[in-house]
Amino acid sequence: MPDGIKADHPTAAHIIADKIDREGPISLGEYMAIANAHYYASKDPLGEEGDFVTAPEISQMFGEIVGIWLADLWLRKGSPGHCHYVELGPGRGTLAHDALRSMGKFGCRPEVHFVETSPVLKTRQAQLHPEAIWHDDISTLPDDGPLLIVANEFFDALPVEQYVATSGSWRRQMVARDRSKFVATPSIETAADQISGSASGFPDGTILERSPVSVEVAGDLGNRLAKQGGTLLIIDYGYARPGTGSTLQAVKDHMPISPFDCPGASDLTAHVDFHTLANIARTRMLSVHGPTQQGQWLKSLGIDQRAAALIAASPKQADAIRAAHQRLTHPEEMGCLFQVMATTAIDWPQPEGFSYGEE
């Protein structure tokens, strides 16, 4: 970012560069927060003309399975009233459209709530869901009944912080400027008050990744479920066991690029730490189910049979339906990369789609 550039509507890159120039290097989490806030506020990133495609946009089968899963849980709980469908980061509203249609066939017609900050995506969502109630964050969600919460590719976009092992100490990963480029660089100060445990057993350059924002969101949602009842269904790419290394990545026009090349103009994400999210739920006395692989979860809930039914109804679409099914379930596509985990209030039934024989 060359010095002296001004803009009537400053880009994320301008804002980040100006902040670094005034205050010095900023944390990776702050960099990611500024970049993604501008990214989602300025465009619809979904679809072939955008930067990436999510499962609900690939096939109606995905949302239908989510809806059946929610309706089944609701029915076995006794069909509680004042129930609310809540989706975090609902994209274009496609998942909710397919899920709510399936839920309605079982008599489950909850009030619809979307947690969304992007004005561009709110407009798209309103086309499919004019009845929805929008929230800028989870603090204003209703408190008068159970919540059926869906978070598909939501947690991966929340900011992460990284800590780098340097000479036996952890140092927070910062973002600085090197002429016209943004670069990652460890902080001068140690991060003893921000991360527990010694770095002495780790080679220099080892990275630990944490997402304080995810911890806060999961904790607040857990408190609500413990009090109000319901479930949180998380579908995202991530890991079930803690490890080391950076998972920060950027996608633009369906191609990977450096996370530091186009802040605010590319999709910045990091893998979701399901291990930590599960532990947070357990501290709220919630039941944890999974994580399990997306392909296994969808198959156990009947996506093979649904694909066959769609093909029988629309033979001319057979190839497209088979391709979508493979993309959602095949181990080399989304089937293994994406994980599914659910948390439920302690007095709610055990949800379908998860293996309980090992516990």
Short mmCIF file of C-alpha atoms in Angstrom, two decimals:
data_model
loop_
_atom_site.label_atom_id
_atom_site.label_comp_id
_atom_site.label_asym_id
_atom_site.label_seq_id
_atom_site.Cartn_x
_atom_site.Cartn_y
_atom_site.Cartn_z
CA MET A 1 0.00 0.00 0.00
CA PRO A 2 1.93 3.07 -1.18
CA ASP A 3 2.10 6.01 1.20
CA GLY A 4 -0.12 8.99 0.63
CA ILE A 5 -3.04 7.20 -1.06
CA LYS A 6 -6.41 8.59 -0.04
CA ALA A 7 -9.86 7.28 -0.83
CA ASP A 8 -13.37 8.65 -0.41
CA HIS A 9 -14.46 5.16 0.69
CA PRO A 10 -11.33 3.63 2.18
CA THR A 11 -10.71 -0.02 1.52
CA ALA A 12 -9.78 -2.50 4.23
CA ALA A 13 -6.18 -2.30 3.01
CA HIS A 14 -6.20 1.50 3.47
CA ILE A 15 -7.68 1.22 6.95
CA ILE A 16 -5.20 -1.45 8.03
CA ALA A 17 -2.23 0.42 6.57
CA ASP A 18 -3.27 3.67 8.22
CA LYS A 19 -3.74 1.97 11.58
CA ILE A 20 -0.32 0.30 11.39
CA ASP A 21 1.30 3.59 10.40
CA ARG A 22 -0.28 5.35 13.37
CA GLU A 23 -0.09 2.67 16.05
CA GLY A 24 2.47 0.12 14.91
CA PRO A 25 1.85 -3.55 14.05
CA ILE A 26 -1.63 -4.92 14.81
CA SER A 27 -2.53 -8.43 15.91
CA LEU A 28 -3.45 -11.04 13.31
CA GLY A 29 -6.93 -11.24 14.84
CA GLU A 30 -7.51 -7.51 14.38
CA TYR A 31 -6.22 -7.70 10.81
CA MET A 32 -8.61 -10.58 10.06
CA ALA A 33 -11.56 -8.82 11.73
CA ILE A 34 -11.11 -5.61 9.71
CA ALA A 35 -10.56 -7.50 6.46
CA ASN A 36 -13.59 -9.78 6.79
CA ALA A 37 -15.91 -7.02 8.03
CA HIS A 38 -15.23 -5.08 4.82
CA TYR A 39 -15.28 -8.20 2.66
CA TYR A 40 -18.75 -9.33 3.70
CA ALA A 41 -20.16 -5.79 3.82
CA SER A 42 -19.18 -5.01 0.25
CA LYS A 43 -20.22 -8.03 -1.84
CA ASP A 44 -22.03 -11.32 -2.19
CA PRO A 45 -19.06 -13.70 -2.14
CA LEU A 46 -21.01 -16.86 -2.96
CA GLY A 47 -21.48 -18.76 -6.18
CA GLU A 48 -19.51 -19.27 -9.35
CA GLU A 49 -19.23 -15.52 -9.91
CA GLY A 50 -18.03 -14.97 -6.33
CA ASP A 51 -15.09 -16.41 -4.44
CA PHE A 52 -16.40 -19.69 -3.06
CA VAL A 53 -19.39 -22.06 -3.01
CA THR A 54 -20.98 -23.42 0.16
CA ALA A 55 -22.82 -26.72 0.58
CA PRO A 56 -26.36 -25.23 0.51
CA GLU A 57 -25.59 -23.63 -2.87
CA ILE A 58 -24.40 -26.97 -4.28
CA SER A 59 -27.68 -28.81 -3.73
CA GLN A 60 -31.05 -28.53 -2.00
CA MET A 61 -30.28 -31.91 -0.43
CA PHE A 62 -27.95 -30.34 2.12
CA GLY A 63 -30.51 -27.94 3.57
CA GLU A 64 -33.24 -30.56 3.43
CA ILE A 65 -31.15 -32.96 5.53
CA VAL A 66 -30.43 -30.20 8.07
CA GLY A 67 -34.16 -29.45 8.27
CA ILE A 68 -35.10 -33.10 8.76
CA TRP A 69 -32.44 -33.41 11.48
CA LEU A 70 -33.83 -30.38 13.33
CA ALA A 71 -37.46 -31.46 12.93
CA ASP A 72 -36.70 -34.96 14.21
CA LEU A 73 -35.02 -33.55 17.32
CA TRP A 74 -37.91 -31.13 17.89
CA LEU A 75 -40.52 -33.87 17.50
CA ARG A 76 -38.78 -36.24 19.91
CA LYS A 77 -38.55 -33.43 22.45
CA GLY A 78 -42.35 -33.16 22.31
CA SER A 79 -42.76 -30.38 19.73
CA PRO A 80 -42.11 -27.46 22.10
CA GLY A 81 -43.79 -24.15 21.26
CA HIS A 82 -42.16 -20.73 20.94
CA CYS A 83 -39.29 -22.42 19.10
CA HIS A 84 -36.89 -20.29 17.07
CA TYR A 85 -34.81 -21.18 14.02
CA VAL A 86 -31.55 -19.25 14.28
CA GLU A 87 -28.90 -19.20 11.57
CA LEU A 88 -25.51 -17.61 12.06
CA GLY A 89 -24.14 -16.09 8.86
CA PRO A 90 -26.94 -17.44 6.62
CA GLY A 91 -25.38 -16.49 3.29
CA ARG A 92 -28.11 -15.99 0.71
CA GLY A 93 -30.70 -17.72 2.89
CA THR A 94 -30.57 -20.86 0.76
CA LEU A 95 -29.91 -23.30 3.60
CA ALA A 96 -32.75 -21.83 5.66
CA HIS A 97 -35.08 -21.95 2.65
CA ASP A 98 -34.50 -25.68 2.13
CA ALA A 99 -34.35 -26.55 5.84
CA LEU A 100 -37.53 -24.69 6.79
CA ARG A 101 -39.41 -26.27 3.89
CA SER A 102 -38.45 -29.72 5.19
CA MET A 103 -39.25 -28.78 8.79
CA GLY A 104 -42.69 -27.54 7.80
CA LYS A 105 -43.61 -30.97 6.44
CA PHE A 106 -43.30 -32.26 10.02
CA GLY A 107 -45.33 -29.42 11.52
CA CYS A 108 -42.25 -27.57 12.75
CA ARG A 109 -42.65 -23.90 11.77
CA PRO A 110 -40.40 -21.86 14.04
CA GLU A 111 -39.87 -18.13 13.98
CA VAL A 112 -36.87 -17.28 11.79
CA HIS A 113 -33.89 -15.30 13.08
CA PHE A 114 -30.75 -14.45 11.12
CA VAL A 115 -27.53 -13.18 12.68
CA GLU A 116 -26.00 -11.17 9.85
CA THR A 117 -23.99 -7.96 9.54
CA SER A 118 -23.65 -7.71 5.74
CA PRO A 119 -26.18 -5.34 4.14
CA VAL A 120 -25.56 -7.01 0.78
CA LEU A 121 -26.41 -10.47 2.10
CA LYS A 122 -29.35 -9.19 4.18
CA THR A 123 -30.91 -7.99 0.92
CA ARG A 124 -30.45 -11.42 -0.64
CA GLN A 125 -31.84 -13.15 2.45
CA ALA A 126 -34.91 -10.92 2.52
CA GLN A 127 -35.86 -12.07 -0.98
CA LEU A 128 -36.35 -15.62 0.32
CA HIS A 129 -37.29 -14.80 3.91
CA PRO A 130 -39.27 -11.55 4.16
CA GLU A 131 -40.61 -12.78 7.51
CA ALA A 132 -37.18 -13.15 9.09
CA ILE A 133 -35.93 -11.11 12.03
CA TRP A 134 -32.35 -9.88 11.67
CA HIS A 135 -29.76 -9.44 14.42
CA ASP A 136 -26.32 -7.84 14.28
CA ASP A 137 -25.11 -10.22 16.98
CA ILE A 138 -26.43 -12.99 19.23
CA SER A 139 -27.17 -10.71 22.19
CA THR A 140 -30.62 -9.78 20.83
CA LEU A 141 -31.82 -13.30 20.05
CA PRO A 142 -35.15 -14.23 21.69
CA ASP A 143 -35.12 -15.69 25.19
CA ASP A 144 -38.69 -17.05 25.33
CA GLY A 145 -38.18 -20.54 23.95
CA PRO A 146 -35.82 -23.20 22.61
CA LEU A 147 -33.31 -22.23 19.93
CA LEU A 148 -32.57 -24.39 16.89
CA ILE A 149 -29.25 -22.86 15.86
CA VAL A 150 -27.42 -23.63 12.62
CA ALA A 151 -23.85 -22.47 11.98
CA ASN A 152 -22.71 -23.63 8.55
CA GLU A 153 -19.31 -22.16 7.62
CA PHE A 154 -19.67 -19.49 10.30
CA PHE A 155 -16.96 -20.16 12.86
CA ASP A 156 -14.25 -20.46 10.19
CA ALA A 157 -14.61 -16.75 9.35
CA LEU A 158 -14.18 -15.55 12.94
CA PRO A 159 -10.77 -13.98 13.71
CA VAL A 160 -7.91 -16.11 15.02
CA GLU A 161 -4.83 -15.14 16.96
CA GLN A 162 -1.52 -16.91 16.49
CA TYR A 163 1.41 -17.35 18.87
CA VAL A 164 4.90 -18.13 17.60
CA ALA A 165 7.56 -20.03 19.55
CA THR A 166 10.65 -17.79 19.69
CA SER A 167 13.69 -18.55 21.88
CA GLY A 168 11.63 -20.50 24.40
CA SER A 169 8.78 -17.98 24.63
CA TRP A 170 5.44 -17.52 22.91
CA ARG A 171 5.10 -14.27 20.99
CA ARG A 172 1.87 -13.00 19.48
CA GLN A 173 1.76 -12.94 15.69
CA MET A 174 1.40 -9.37 14.45
CA VAL A 175 0.83 -7.80 11.04
CA ALA A 176 3.21 -5.06 9.96
CA ARG A 177 4.00 -3.20 6.75
CA ASP A 178 7.05 -3.83 4.59
CA ARG A 179 6.92 -1.02 2.05
CA SER A 180 3.73 -1.71 0.09
CA LYS A 181 3.08 -5.17 1.54
CA PHE A 182 1.55 -6.58 4.70
CA VAL A 183 3.70 -9.15 6.48
CA ALA A 184 3.36 -11.35 9.56
CA THR A 185 5.93 -10.82 12.29
CA PRO A 186 6.13 -11.99 15.93
CA SER A 187 5.67 -9.36 18.62
CA ILE A 188 8.71 -8.05 20.48
CA GLU A 189 6.98 -8.75 23.80
CA THR A 190 6.30 -12.25 25.06
CA ALA A 191 2.71 -13.45 25.41
CA ALA A 192 3.01 -15.02 28.85
CA ASP A 193 -0.26 -13.42 29.97
CA GLN A 194 -2.15 -14.50 26.83
CA ILE A 195 -1.28 -18.17 26.44
CA SER A 196 -0.55 -20.78 29.07
CA GLY A 197 2.30 -23.27 28.90
CA SER A 198 5.96 -22.94 28.05
CA ALA A 199 7.28 -22.76 24.51
CA SER A 200 10.54 -24.40 25.52
CA GLY A 201 9.49 -27.80 24.18
CA PHE A 202 8.59 -26.44 20.75
CA PRO A 203 10.99 -25.65 17.88
CA ASP A 204 11.33 -21.97 17.01
CA GLY A 205 8.68 -20.96 14.52
CA THR A 206 6.03 -23.34 15.88
CA ILE A 207 2.59 -21.70 15.70
CA LEU A 208 -0.32 -22.13 18.10
CA GLU A 209 -3.64 -20.86 16.83
CA ARG A 210 -6.50 -19.65 19.03
CA SER A 211 -9.84 -17.94 18.38
CA PRO A 212 -10.95 -15.89 21.41
CA VAL A 213 -13.97 -14.62 19.44
CA SER A 214 -15.13 -18.18 18.75
CA VAL A 215 -14.73 -19.03 22.43
CA GLU A 216 -16.87 -16.04 23.41
CA VAL A 217 -19.59 -16.77 20.85
CA ALA A 218 -19.73 -20.48 21.72
CA GLY A 219 -19.87 -19.65 25.42
CA ASP A 220 -22.75 -17.19 25.00
CA LEU A 221 -24.69 -19.62 22.82
CA GLY A 222 -24.03 -22.41 25.33
CA ASN A 223 -25.43 -20.29 28.14
CA ARG A 224 -28.59 -19.70 26.13
CA LEU A 225 -29.08 -23.37 25.27
CA ALA A 226 -28.56 -24.40 28.88
CA LYS A 227 -31.27 -21.95 29.94
CA GLN A 228 -33.71 -22.04 27.01
CA GLY A 229 -33.20 -25.52 25.55
CA GLY A 230 -32.48 -26.46 21.97
CA THR A 231 -29.44 -27.30 19.88
CA LEU A 232 -26.47 -25.81 18.06
CA LEU A 233 -25.45 -27.56 14.83
CA ILE A 234 -21.96 -26.62 13.61
CA ILE A 235 -20.80 -27.65 10.12
CA ASP A 236 -17.38 -26.43 9.10
CA TYR A 237 -13.88 -27.50 8.17
CA GLY A 238 -11.67 -27.93 11.19
CA TYR A 239 -9.94 -30.35 13.51
CA ALA A 240 -11.12 -32.54 16.37
CA ARG A 241 -7.77 -32.63 18.21
CA PRO A 242 -5.56 -29.65 19.05
CA GLY A 243 -2.31 -29.29 17.14
CA THR A 244 0.20 -26.77 15.88
CA GLY A 245 0.62 -24.80 12.67
CA SER A 246 -1.19 -22.01 10.86
CA THR A 247 -4.50 -22.81 9.17
CA LEU A 248 -5.10 -19.23 8.01
CA GLN A 249 -6.03 -19.16 4.34
CA ALA A 250 -7.48 -16.82 1.74
CA VAL A 251 -9.59 -17.50 -1.35
CA LYS A 252 -10.32 -15.14 -4.22
CA ASP A 253 -12.12 -16.13 -7.41
CA HIS A 254 -12.11 -19.76 -6.19
CA MET A 255 -8.31 -19.77 -6.03
CA PRO A 256 -6.03 -19.75 -2.95
CA ILE A 257 -3.94 -16.62 -2.44
CA SER A 258 -1.79 -15.24 0.36
CA PRO A 259 -3.86 -14.03 3.34
CA PHE A 260 -1.84 -10.81 3.22
CA ASP A 261 -2.33 -9.93 -0.45
CA CYS A 262 -5.90 -8.60 -0.68
CA PRO A 263 -7.40 -7.90 2.77
CA GLY A 264 -11.07 -7.03 2.38
CA ALA A 265 -11.17 -8.38 -1.18
CA SER A 266 -10.63 -12.08 -0.40
CA ASP A 267 -12.27 -14.57 1.93
CA LEU A 268 -10.10 -15.03 5.03
CA THR A 269 -10.76 -18.17 7.08
CA ALA A 270 -9.09 -20.55 9.52
CA HIS A 271 -9.88 -24.11 10.53
CA VAL A 272 -12.34 -24.49 13.39
CA ASP A 273 -11.10 -25.90 16.70
CA PHE A 274 -13.92 -28.36 17.45
CA HIS A 275 -12.04 -29.66 20.50
CA THR A 276 -12.25 -26.27 22.22
CA LEU A 277 -15.86 -25.67 21.15
CA ALA A 278 -16.85 -29.06 22.59
CA ASN A 279 -15.12 -28.29 25.90
CA ILE A 280 -16.92 -24.95 26.14
CA ALA A 281 -20.26 -26.70 25.65
CA ARG A 282 -19.45 -29.24 28.36
CA THR A 283 -18.66 -26.47 30.86
CA ARG A 284 -22.24 -25.26 30.27
CA MET A 285 -23.56 -28.75 31.05
CA LEU A 286 -24.56 -29.37 27.43
CA SER A 287 -24.38 -32.72 25.65
CA VAL A 288 -21.85 -32.89 22.82
CA HIS A 289 -22.34 -35.07 19.74
CA GLY A 290 -19.48 -35.57 17.28
CA PRO A 291 -17.65 -34.19 15.51
CA THR A 292 -18.12 -36.60 12.65
CA GLN A 293 -17.36 -36.28 8.96
CA GLN A 294 -19.92 -34.45 6.85
CA GLY A 295 -20.15 -37.28 4.33
CA GLN A 296 -20.91 -39.86 7.00
CA TRP A 297 -23.43 -37.56 8.68
CA LEU A 298 -25.33 -36.85 5.47
CA LYS A 299 -25.35 -40.51 4.45
CA SER A 300 -26.61 -41.67 7.85
CA LEU A 301 -29.49 -39.21 7.51
CA GLY A 302 -30.56 -40.44 4.07
CA ILE A 303 -28.89 -38.28 1.42
CA ASP A 304 -28.34 -41.34 -0.81
CA GLN A 305 -32.07 -42.07 -0.82
CA ARG A 306 -32.91 -38.39 -1.36
CA ALA A 307 -30.58 -38.21 -4.35
CA ALA A 308 -32.22 -41.31 -5.84
CA ALA A 309 -35.67 -39.76 -5.37
CA LEU A 310 -34.61 -36.51 -7.03
CA ILE A 311 -33.13 -38.41 -9.96
CA ALA A 312 -36.34 -40.43 -10.37
CA ALA A 313 -38.37 -37.22 -10.36
CA SER A 314 -36.01 -35.35 -12.73
CA PRO A 315 -34.11 -37.84 -14.91
CA LYS A 316 -32.67 -35.05 -17.08
CA GLN A 317 -30.93 -33.65 -14.01
CA ALA A 318 -29.44 -37.02 -13.02
CA ASP A 319 -25.83 -36.12 -13.80
CA ALA A 320 -26.02 -32.82 -11.92
CA ILE A 321 -27.65 -34.47 -8.90
CA ARG A 322 -25.02 -37.22 -8.81
CA ALA A 323 -22.23 -34.64 -9.09
CA ALA A 324 -23.69 -32.60 -6.22
CA HIS A 325 -24.08 -35.70 -4.09
CA GLN A 326 -20.44 -36.64 -4.71
CA ARG A 327 -19.21 -33.14 -3.92
CA LEU A 328 -21.05 -33.12 -0.60
CA THR A 329 -20.17 -36.63 0.54
CA HIS A 330 -17.05 -38.00 -1.19
CA PRO A 331 -13.96 -38.26 1.05
CA GLU A 332 -11.85 -36.39 -1.51
CA GLU A 333 -14.39 -33.57 -1.82
CA MET A 334 -16.28 -32.08 1.17
CA GLY A 335 -17.06 -35.43 2.77
CA CYS A 336 -13.99 -35.66 5.02
CA LEU A 337 -12.76 -32.07 5.14
CA PHE A 338 -15.97 -30.78 6.72
CA GLN A 339 -16.93 -31.85 10.23
CA VAL A 340 -20.34 -31.86 11.90
CA MET A 341 -20.83 -31.35 15.63
CA ALA A 342 -23.96 -30.73 17.66
CA THR A 343 -24.52 -29.57 21.20
CA THR A 344 -27.87 -30.02 22.90
CA ALA A 345 -29.46 -28.97 26.15
CA ILE A 346 -29.00 -31.74 28.70
CA ASP A 347 -32.71 -32.68 28.73
CA TRP A 348 -33.06 -32.84 24.95
CA PRO A 349 -32.97 -36.13 23.01
CA GLN A 350 -29.85 -37.62 21.51
CA PRO A 351 -29.73 -36.39 17.89
CA GLU A 352 -29.44 -38.65 14.86
CA GLY A 353 -26.40 -38.85 12.62
CA PHE A 354 -23.71 -39.47 15.22
CA SER A 355 -22.09 -42.72 16.37
CA TYR A 356 -22.53 -43.38 20.08
CA GLY A 357 -21.20 -46.91 20.25
CA GLU A 358 -17.67 -45.78 21.14
CA GLU A 359 -18.69 -43.67 24.12
#
